[in-house]
């Protein structure tokens, strides 16, 4: 019985299963004729010879397989057409052209480099085909927004990690860093953004090291050896993963990864650190801190990793897939978004296969692009995926620390306000207020102590001893002056530069001892003095040392504490009795006088027939013309005008006179303030300060002769003598020196043509010194509080001169060319008025003549009619008789 019951149960289940299968088969057969599959062709351009290219292609293919397995009822199917870029931009461009011309693809996935991205972006824009790129554009982050609307960046935006790096620098209180980047388009494009952002965070980039990927090991070692000479020990690295092995292996050999150093790597190289590098490279990066794109673990991601591992085990055993790279994850999600957008485009427009092919490519490309940008879904890692404004919306970065054979996550940095799937709070950048928000970090050398960031030990308990060089020369003691006390045998230094240095250094949060050492600059240049800091003879230089780009290559300058620029000092000459004629050139004086007379004559012609004030004897009429026209200068004309044409002419002329008189007054005022100087390169001499920065400036001027001077008194004597009597016509010098001169000679001299061609005075320290940043901060605070201005008044304004801020520039004489438009308007207006005045009387006479002729003709016709009837009556009378 028991066997019989089991038999019946099995038979029942068999029948149920059989009927179910038959029903499904019938349903499939009935529904299949209604499904029309539309094939949408998509191009994929990758470096098929690289490990990364092969993994990305597998991710794309797997994404399509997963998508249509889940959405088997969709009426569209994406068909991939792969092309090999061979890692070269031109090959990628050629492949894209082939795909668009031969295959007629509707979208392109690829562009692993910035150069490829730019070329495909241009091509996609022309063809109106969406380009889903694995790299950003070369113009990023400063490119014009919306320049390539058909370009969609499907990877995380590199610029979003700059804020995270700034936060780490701020957290660890590092004020000086060394920026190390790769000499490629990929490396250089983002560097300006890095520099601006880091400097806005009050962090000084003491050195920017640029290394080419093609550099030999010897070149890399030489560059790294230069970095060992700097006192800064914090490195921010932005290079590709191809350069990382050689960079870090050589850096470790030179001791740059020992205790006291800190390295921060961007996600660009950290994302691939453990996917494409051997254990020796990972060993050399021990203690490195870096950023990685945040990809939370998920079941789908784990399954994809397992599938890829099996695929490559069968196809290419040399490629070991331990985890999917971020680019592979982003390519998978982008392919999913593209397949969804293709289906929505077909459904929303109601197109079938036939009319889909007939629609214009530009219209279909735009519809497809809009659907891609509007797509929002859960990605492979569980994060929400969207491409707002043509870019992948970034979620967060992991802060990782390289330890042992891998990296360990020590914290997060959010790109926007959100929460992860792990409910890790990512509110905003203020989540990381201190190092307590991070897990313990093991730094290079195996220490958990945060590196100080500089080899110079600076703290409240330590003291710094500086040997400060001070330039000593003749003249301009207000800036720097040395006094030697014979009784005490001690040397004292005074002056504006000394006061600023002492005030700034006294405000530092740590003790700095210094000793001033005189350096004679009469026989050498300031470049020699600055070089003494580079060769470590001096620890600093304080004085009137101009900041230049050449000097900055070897030493570090603080921000300027003096005025910027070079000015020209001249002697005022106000003895010319005809100075009132100088505002206008000769041709303008003659033209103005001619138009005065012409305007009066035209008004007289128009008004004379109807206005008694313009009538009389010839001499009276000439006097009236001259009086009327020249009285318009002060708007004092009293004659009443009767004709509207005359009024029109006078209105235009008064407007012209107003502009002329205003310009004349302004120019004369300028000339009276600072008499115009005209330097002749063949006949004038120019003076300059001997041994100063301006010595090189004036030597580039093509003048008859250049004369050096050393003091304020020599300046005054040379200018008062002039070029014709052994002196000079002008002196070129920096603004602070001219201020000092004008403090001694407040009248009789002025500055013209100030040019911001120099960077002012700065204090000199060794390159990489922490004092560069700290002293600059103190100088900036002194400027904001007005203390620098007070010091200037003490040293420069001893004789209560006016402040030098408002200098008068060199006025130019006004000429006819300047006002030719004004005279053209006046002349045309007068000609128009005289034309109307003449034409109207002629027209009235013509009408009178025409009217007279008409009356005469009518009278003749009437006489003819009368004669005709008279003859007819006479004839009839004769016939009757």
PDB file of N, CA and C in Angstrom, residues 638-700:
ATOM      1  N   UNK A 638      24.358 136.531 -26.769  1.00  0.00           N
ATOM      2  CA  UNK A 638      23.101 137.180 -26.385  1.00  0.00           C
ATOM      3  C   UNK A 638      22.146 137.353 -27.550  1.00  0.00           C
ATOM      4  N   UNK A 639      22.609 137.167 -28.795  1.00  0.00           N
ATOM      5  CA  UNK A 639      21.742 137.357 -29.944  1.00  0.00           C
ATOM      6  C   UNK A 639      20.649 136.284 -29.950  1.00  0.00           C
ATOM      7  N   UNK A 640      19.444 136.740 -30.212  1.00  0.00           N
ATOM      8  CA  UNK A 640      18.318 135.824 -30.313  1.00  0.00           C
ATOM      9  C   UNK A 640      18.227 135.287 -31.734  1.00  0.00           C
ATOM     10  N   UNK A 641      18.038 134.004 -31.842  1.00  0.00           N
ATOM     11  CA  UNK A 641      17.974 133.359 -33.146  1.00  0.00           C
ATOM     12  C   UNK A 641      16.518 133.141 -33.529  1.00  0.00           C
ATOM     13  N   UNK A 642      16.218 133.424 -34.776  1.00  0.00           N
ATOM     14  CA  UNK A 642      14.835 133.321 -35.256  1.00  0.00           C
ATOM     15  C   UNK A 642      14.617 132.062 -36.078  1.00  0.00           C
ATOM     16  N   UNK A 643      15.626 131.636 -36.800  1.00  0.00           N
ATOM     17  CA  UNK A 643      15.482 130.488 -37.696  1.00  0.00           C
ATOM     18  C   UNK A 643      15.834 129.190 -36.952  1.00  0.00           C
ATOM     19  N   UNK A 644      15.001 128.180 -37.132  1.00  0.00           N
ATOM     20  CA  UNK A 644      15.256 126.893 -36.467  1.00  0.00           C
ATOM     21  C   UNK A 644      16.530 126.225 -36.956  1.00  0.00           C
ATOM     22  N   UNK A 645      16.887 126.472 -38.220  1.00  0.00           N
ATOM     23  CA  UNK A 645      18.117 125.897 -38.739  1.00  0.00           C
ATOM     24  C   UNK A 645      19.337 126.467 -38.015  1.00  0.00           C
ATOM     25  N   UNK A 646      19.307 127.751 -37.741  1.00  0.00           N
ATOM     26  CA  UNK A 646      20.406 128.376 -36.999  1.00  0.00           C
ATOM     27  C   UNK A 646      20.478 127.833 -35.574  1.00  0.00           C
ATOM     28  N   UNK A 647      19.346 127.627 -34.973  1.00  0.00           N
ATOM     29  CA  UNK A 647      19.325 127.060 -33.619  1.00  0.00           C
ATOM     30  C   UNK A 647      19.913 125.648 -33.621  1.00  0.00           C
ATOM     31  N   UNK A 648      19.584 124.870 -34.648  1.00  0.00           N
ATOM     32  CA  UNK A 648      20.126 123.512 -34.771  1.00  0.00           C
ATOM     33  C   UNK A 648      21.646 123.530 -34.865  1.00  0.00           C
ATOM     34  N   UNK A 649      22.182 124.434 -35.682  1.00  0.00           N
ATOM     35  CA  UNK A 649      23.632 124.542 -35.837  1.00  0.00           C
ATOM     36  C   UNK A 649      24.287 124.931 -34.524  1.00  0.00           C
ATOM     37  N   UNK A 650      23.698 125.865 -33.805  1.00  0.00           N
ATOM     38  CA  UNK A 650      24.282 126.340 -32.545  1.00  0.00           C
ATOM     39  C   UNK A 650      24.247 125.251 -31.477  1.00  0.00           C
ATOM     40  N   UNK A 651      23.191 124.464 -31.437  1.00  0.00           N
ATOM     41  CA  UNK A 651      23.098 123.385 -30.443  1.00  0.00           C
ATOM     42  C   UNK A 651      24.235 122.383 -30.632  1.00  0.00           C
ATOM     43  N   UNK A 652      24.461 121.958 -31.888  1.00  0.00           N
ATOM     44  CA  UNK A 652      25.542 121.011 -32.165  1.00  0.00           C
ATOM     45  C   UNK A 652      26.898 121.626 -31.830  1.00  0.00           C
ATOM     46  N   UNK A 653      27.070 122.900 -32.162  1.00  0.00           N
ATOM     47  CA  UNK A 653      28.356 123.541 -31.914  1.00  0.00           C
ATOM     48  C   UNK A 653      28.623 123.726 -30.425  1.00  0.00           C
ATOM     49  N   UNK A 654      27.613 124.083 -29.651  1.00  0.00           N
ATOM     50  CA  UNK A 654      27.778 124.245 -28.203  1.00  0.00           C
ATOM     51  C   UNK A 654      28.176 122.909 -27.559  1.00  0.00           C
ATOM     52  N   UNK A 655      27.595 121.820 -28.072  1.00  0.00           N
ATOM     53  CA  UNK A 655      27.975 120.494 -27.576  1.00  0.00           C
ATOM     54  C   UNK A 655      29.450 120.219 -27.851  1.00  0.00           C
ATOM     55  N   UNK A 656      29.913 120.569 -29.053  1.00  0.00           N
ATOM     56  CA  UNK A 656      31.322 120.365 -29.403  1.00  0.00           C
ATOM     57  C   UNK A 656      32.227 121.241 -28.545  1.00  0.00           C
ATOM     58  N   UNK A 657      31.810 122.482 -28.314  1.00  0.00           N
ATOM     59  CA  UNK A 657      32.605 123.402 -27.498  1.00  0.00           C
ATOM     60  C   UNK A 657      32.713 122.890 -26.064  1.00  0.00           C
ATOM     61  N   UNK A 658      31.630 122.320 -25.557  1.00  0.00           N
ATOM     62  CA  UNK A 658      31.641 121.785 -24.196  1.00  0.00           C
ATOM     63  C   UNK A 658      32.687 120.665 -24.051  1.00  0.00           C
ATOM     64  N   UNK A 659      32.740 119.775 -25.030  1.00  0.00           N
ATOM     65  CA  UNK A 659      33.711 118.689 -24.978  1.00  0.00           C
ATOM     66  C   UNK A 659      35.136 119.225 -25.104  1.00  0.00           C
ATOM     67  N   UNK A 660      35.332 120.168 -26.002  1.00  0.00           N
ATOM     68  CA  UNK A 660      36.673 120.741 -26.188  1.00  0.00           C
ATOM     69  C   UNK A 660      37.168 121.447 -24.930  1.00  0.00           C
ATOM     70  N   UNK A 661      36.331 122.259 -24.330  1.00  0.00           N
ATOM     71  CA  UNK A 661      36.760 123.010 -23.140  1.00  0.00           C
ATOM     72  C   UNK A 661      37.002 122.079 -21.955  1.00  0.00           C
ATOM     73  N   UNK A 662      36.174 121.053 -21.810  1.00  0.00           N
ATOM     74  CA  UNK A 662      36.379 120.103 -20.704  1.00  0.00           C
ATOM     75  C   UNK A 662      37.696 119.350 -20.866  1.00  0.00           C
ATOM     76  N   UNK A 663      37.976 118.911 -22.092  1.00  0.00           N
ATOM     77  CA  UNK A 663      39.224 118.198 -22.344  1.00  0.00           C
ATOM     78  C   UNK A 663      40.428 119.108 -22.162  1.00  0.00           C
ATOM     79  N   UNK A 664      40.302 120.324 -22.598  1.00  0.00           N
ATOM     80  CA  UNK A 664      41.387 121.299 -22.439  1.00  0.00           C
ATOM     81  C   UNK A 664      41.698 121.539 -20.969  1.00  0.00           C
ATOM     82  N   UNK A 665      40.649 121.719 -20.176  1.00  0.00           N
ATOM     83  CA  UNK A 665      40.831 121.982 -18.747  1.00  0.00           C
ATOM     84  C   UNK A 665      41.508 120.809 -18.042  1.00  0.00           C
ATOM     85  N   UNK A 666      41.055 119.586 -18.355  1.00  0.00           N
ATOM     86  CA  UNK A 666      41.635 118.404 -17.715  1.00  0.00           C
ATOM     87  C   UNK A 666      43.098 118.228 -18.081  1.00  0.00           C
ATOM     88  N   UNK A 667      43.422 118.435 -19.365  1.00  0.00           N
ATOM     89  CA  UNK A 667      44.807 118.261 -19.800  1.00  0.00           C
ATOM     90  C   UNK A 667      45.710 119.346 -19.229  1.00  0.00           C
ATOM     91  N   UNK A 668      45.241 120.562 -19.185  1.00  0.00           N
ATOM     92  CA  UNK A 668      46.042 121.645 -18.622  1.00  0.00           C
ATOM     93  C   UNK A 668      46.309 121.415 -17.136  1.00  0.00           C
ATOM     94  N   UNK A 669      45.305 120.905 -16.449  1.00  0.00           N
ATOM     95  CA  UNK A 669      45.487 120.598 -15.026  1.00  0.00           C
ATOM     96  C   UNK A 669      46.573 119.552 -14.826  1.00  0.00           C
ATOM     97  N   UNK A 670      46.559 118.525 -15.667  1.00  0.00           N
ATOM     98  CA  UNK A 670      47.579 117.482 -15.566  1.00  0.00           C
ATOM     99  C   UNK A 670      48.967 118.041 -15.848  1.00  0.00           C
ATOM    100  N   UNK A 671      49.043 118.917 -16.844  1.00  0.00           N
ATOM    101  CA  UNK A 671      50.347 119.477 -17.208  1.00  0.00           C
ATOM    102  C   UNK A 671      50.860 120.393 -16.101  1.00  0.00           C
ATOM    103  N   UNK A 672      49.958 121.135 -15.479  1.00  0.00           N
ATOM    104  CA  UNK A 672      50.364 122.016 -14.394  1.00  0.00           C
ATOM    105  C   UNK A 672      50.822 121.213 -13.181  1.00  0.00           C
ATOM    106  N   UNK A 673      50.257 120.013 -12.997  1.00  0.00           N
ATOM    107  CA  UNK A 673      50.647 119.178 -11.851  1.00  0.00           C
ATOM    108  C   UNK A 673      52.004 118.542 -12.077  1.00  0.00           C
ATOM    109  N   UNK A 674      52.129 117.844 -13.192  1.00  0.00           N
ATOM    110  CA  UNK A 674      53.402 117.220 -13.568  1.00  0.00           C
ATOM    111  C   UNK A 674      53.684 117.591 -15.011  1.00  0.00           C
ATOM    112  N   UNK A 675      54.645 118.439 -15.214  1.00  0.00           N
ATOM    113  CA  UNK A 675      54.952 118.869 -16.577  1.00  0.00           C
ATOM    114  C   UNK A 675      55.410 117.678 -17.407  1.00  0.00           C
ATOM    115  N   UNK A 676      54.894 117.634 -18.618  1.00  0.00           N
ATOM    116  CA  UNK A 676      55.150 116.481 -19.483  1.00  0.00           C
ATOM    117  C   UNK A 676      56.625 116.358 -19.839  1.00  0.00           C
ATOM    118  N   UNK A 677      57.113 115.120 -19.704  1.00  0.00           N
ATOM    119  CA  UNK A 677      58.500 114.852 -20.051  1.00  0.00           C
ATOM    120  C   UNK A 677      58.555 114.071 -21.356  1.00  0.00           C
ATOM    121  N   UNK A 678      59.409 114.452 -22.253  1.00  0.00           N
ATOM    122  CA  UNK A 678      59.566 113.740 -23.511  1.00  0.00           C
ATOM    123  C   UNK A 678      61.034 113.314 -23.605  1.00  0.00           C
ATOM    124  N   UNK A 679      61.241 112.010 -23.393  1.00  0.00           N
ATOM    125  CA  UNK A 679      62.609 111.501 -23.412  1.00  0.00           C
ATOM    126  C   UNK A 679      63.011 111.148 -24.831  1.00  0.00           C
ATOM    127  N   UNK A 680      64.147 111.632 -25.222  1.00  0.00           N
ATOM    128  CA  UNK A 680      64.681 111.356 -26.546  1.00  0.00           C
ATOM    129  C   UNK A 680      65.812 110.345 -26.387  1.00  0.00           C
ATOM    130  N   UNK A 681      65.647 109.198 -27.057  1.00  0.00           N
ATOM    131  CA  UNK A 681      66.638 108.139 -26.900  1.00  0.00           C
ATOM    132  C   UNK A 681      68.024 108.563 -27.373  1.00  0.00           C
ATOM    133  N   UNK A 682      68.111 109.616 -28.169  1.00  0.00           N
ATOM    134  CA  UNK A 682      69.426 110.042 -28.681  1.00  0.00           C
ATOM    135  C   UNK A 682      70.012 111.190 -27.878  1.00  0.00           C
ATOM    136  N   UNK A 683      69.168 111.929 -27.163  1.00  0.00           N
ATOM    137  CA  UNK A 683      69.693 113.116 -26.504  1.00  0.00           C
ATOM    138  C   UNK A 683      69.532 113.162 -25.013  1.00  0.00           C
ATOM    139  N   UNK A 684      68.832 112.221 -24.410  1.00  0.00           N
ATOM    140  CA  UNK A 684      68.575 112.261 -22.983  1.00  0.00           C
ATOM    141  C   UNK A 684      69.318 111.148 -22.257  1.00  0.00           C
ATOM    142  N   UNK A 685      69.723 111.461 -21.024  1.00  0.00           N
ATOM    143  CA  UNK A 685      70.377 110.490 -20.157  1.00  0.00           C
ATOM    144  C   UNK A 685      69.371 110.006 -19.107  1.00  0.00           C
ATOM    145  N   UNK A 686      69.522 108.752 -18.725  1.00  0.00           N
ATOM    146  CA  UNK A 686      68.661 108.144 -17.708  1.00  0.00           C
ATOM    147  C   UNK A 686      69.539 107.692 -16.548  1.00  0.00           C
ATOM    148  N   UNK A 687      69.066 107.957 -15.332  1.00  0.00           N
ATOM    149  CA  UNK A 687      69.800 107.538 -14.151  1.00  0.00           C
ATOM    150  C   UNK A 687      69.172 106.326 -13.494  1.00  0.00           C
ATOM    151  N   UNK A 688      69.964 105.602 -12.727  1.00  0.00           N
ATOM    152  CA  UNK A 688      69.475 104.437 -12.005  1.00  0.00           C
ATOM    153  C   UNK A 688      70.327 104.248 -10.752  1.00  0.00           C
ATOM    154  N   UNK A 689      69.845 103.406  -9.849  1.00  0.00           N
ATOM    155  CA  UNK A 689      70.587 103.142  -8.615  1.00  0.00           C
ATOM    156  C   UNK A 689      71.624 102.056  -8.862  1.00  0.00           C
ATOM    157  N   UNK A 690      72.829 102.345  -8.544  1.00  0.00           N
ATOM    158  CA  UNK A 690      73.921 101.417  -8.803  1.00  0.00           C
ATOM    159  C   UNK A 690      73.750 100.136  -7.996  1.00  0.00           C
ATOM    160  N   UNK A 691      73.848  98.986  -8.683  1.00  0.00           N
ATOM    161  CA  UNK A 691      73.789  97.691  -8.021  1.00  0.00           C
ATOM    162  C   UNK A 691      72.396  97.198  -7.707  1.00  0.00           C
ATOM    163  N   UNK A 692      71.369  97.968  -8.029  1.00  0.00           N
ATOM    164  CA  UNK A 692      70.006  97.566  -7.698  1.00  0.00           C
ATOM    165  C   UNK A 692      69.386  96.747  -8.824  1.00  0.00           C
ATOM    166  N   UNK A 693      68.157  96.283  -8.590  1.00  0.00           N
ATOM    167  CA  UNK A 693      67.439  95.486  -9.591  1.00  0.00           C
ATOM    168  C   UNK A 693      67.175  96.286 -10.856  1.00  0.00           C
ATOM    169  N   UNK A 694      66.950  97.613 -10.705  1.00  0.00           N
ATOM    170  CA  UNK A 694      66.606  98.449 -11.870  1.00  0.00           C
ATOM    171  C   UNK A 694      67.797  98.640 -12.808  1.00  0.00           C
ATOM    172  N   UNK A 695      68.978  98.275 -12.357  1.00  0.00           N
ATOM    173  CA  UNK A 695      70.133  98.371 -13.238  1.00  0.00           C
ATOM    174  C   UNK A 695      69.947  97.508 -14.476  1.00  0.00           C
ATOM    175  N   UNK A 696      69.381  96.327 -14.295  1.00  0.00           N
ATOM    176  CA  UNK A 696      69.110  95.474 -15.439  1.00  0.00           C
ATOM    177  C   UNK A 696      67.962  95.961 -16.280  1.00  0.00           C
ATOM    178  N   UNK A 697      67.005  96.671 -15.651  1.00  0.00           N
ATOM    179  CA  UNK A 697      65.845  97.181 -16.388  1.00  0.00           C
ATOM    180  C   UNK A 697      66.247  98.293 -17.342  1.00  0.00           C
ATOM    181  N   UNK A 698      66.998  99.272 -16.848  1.00  0.00           N
ATOM    182  CA  UNK A 698      67.333 100.439 -17.673  1.00  0.00           C
ATOM    183  C   UNK A 698      68.336 100.101 -18.762  1.00  0.00           C
ATOM    184  N   UNK A 699      69.109  99.039 -18.575  1.00  0.00           N
ATOM    185  CA  UNK A 699      70.081  98.686 -19.617  1.00  0.00           C
ATOM    186  C   UNK A 699      69.403  98.177 -20.879  1.00  0.00           C
ATOM    187  N   UNK A 700      68.134  97.802 -20.739  1.00  0.00           N
ATOM    188  CA  UNK A 700      67.389  97.370 -21.921  1.00  0.00           C
ATOM    189  C   UNK A 700      66.792  98.543 -22.684  1.00  0.00           C
TER     190      UNK A 700
END
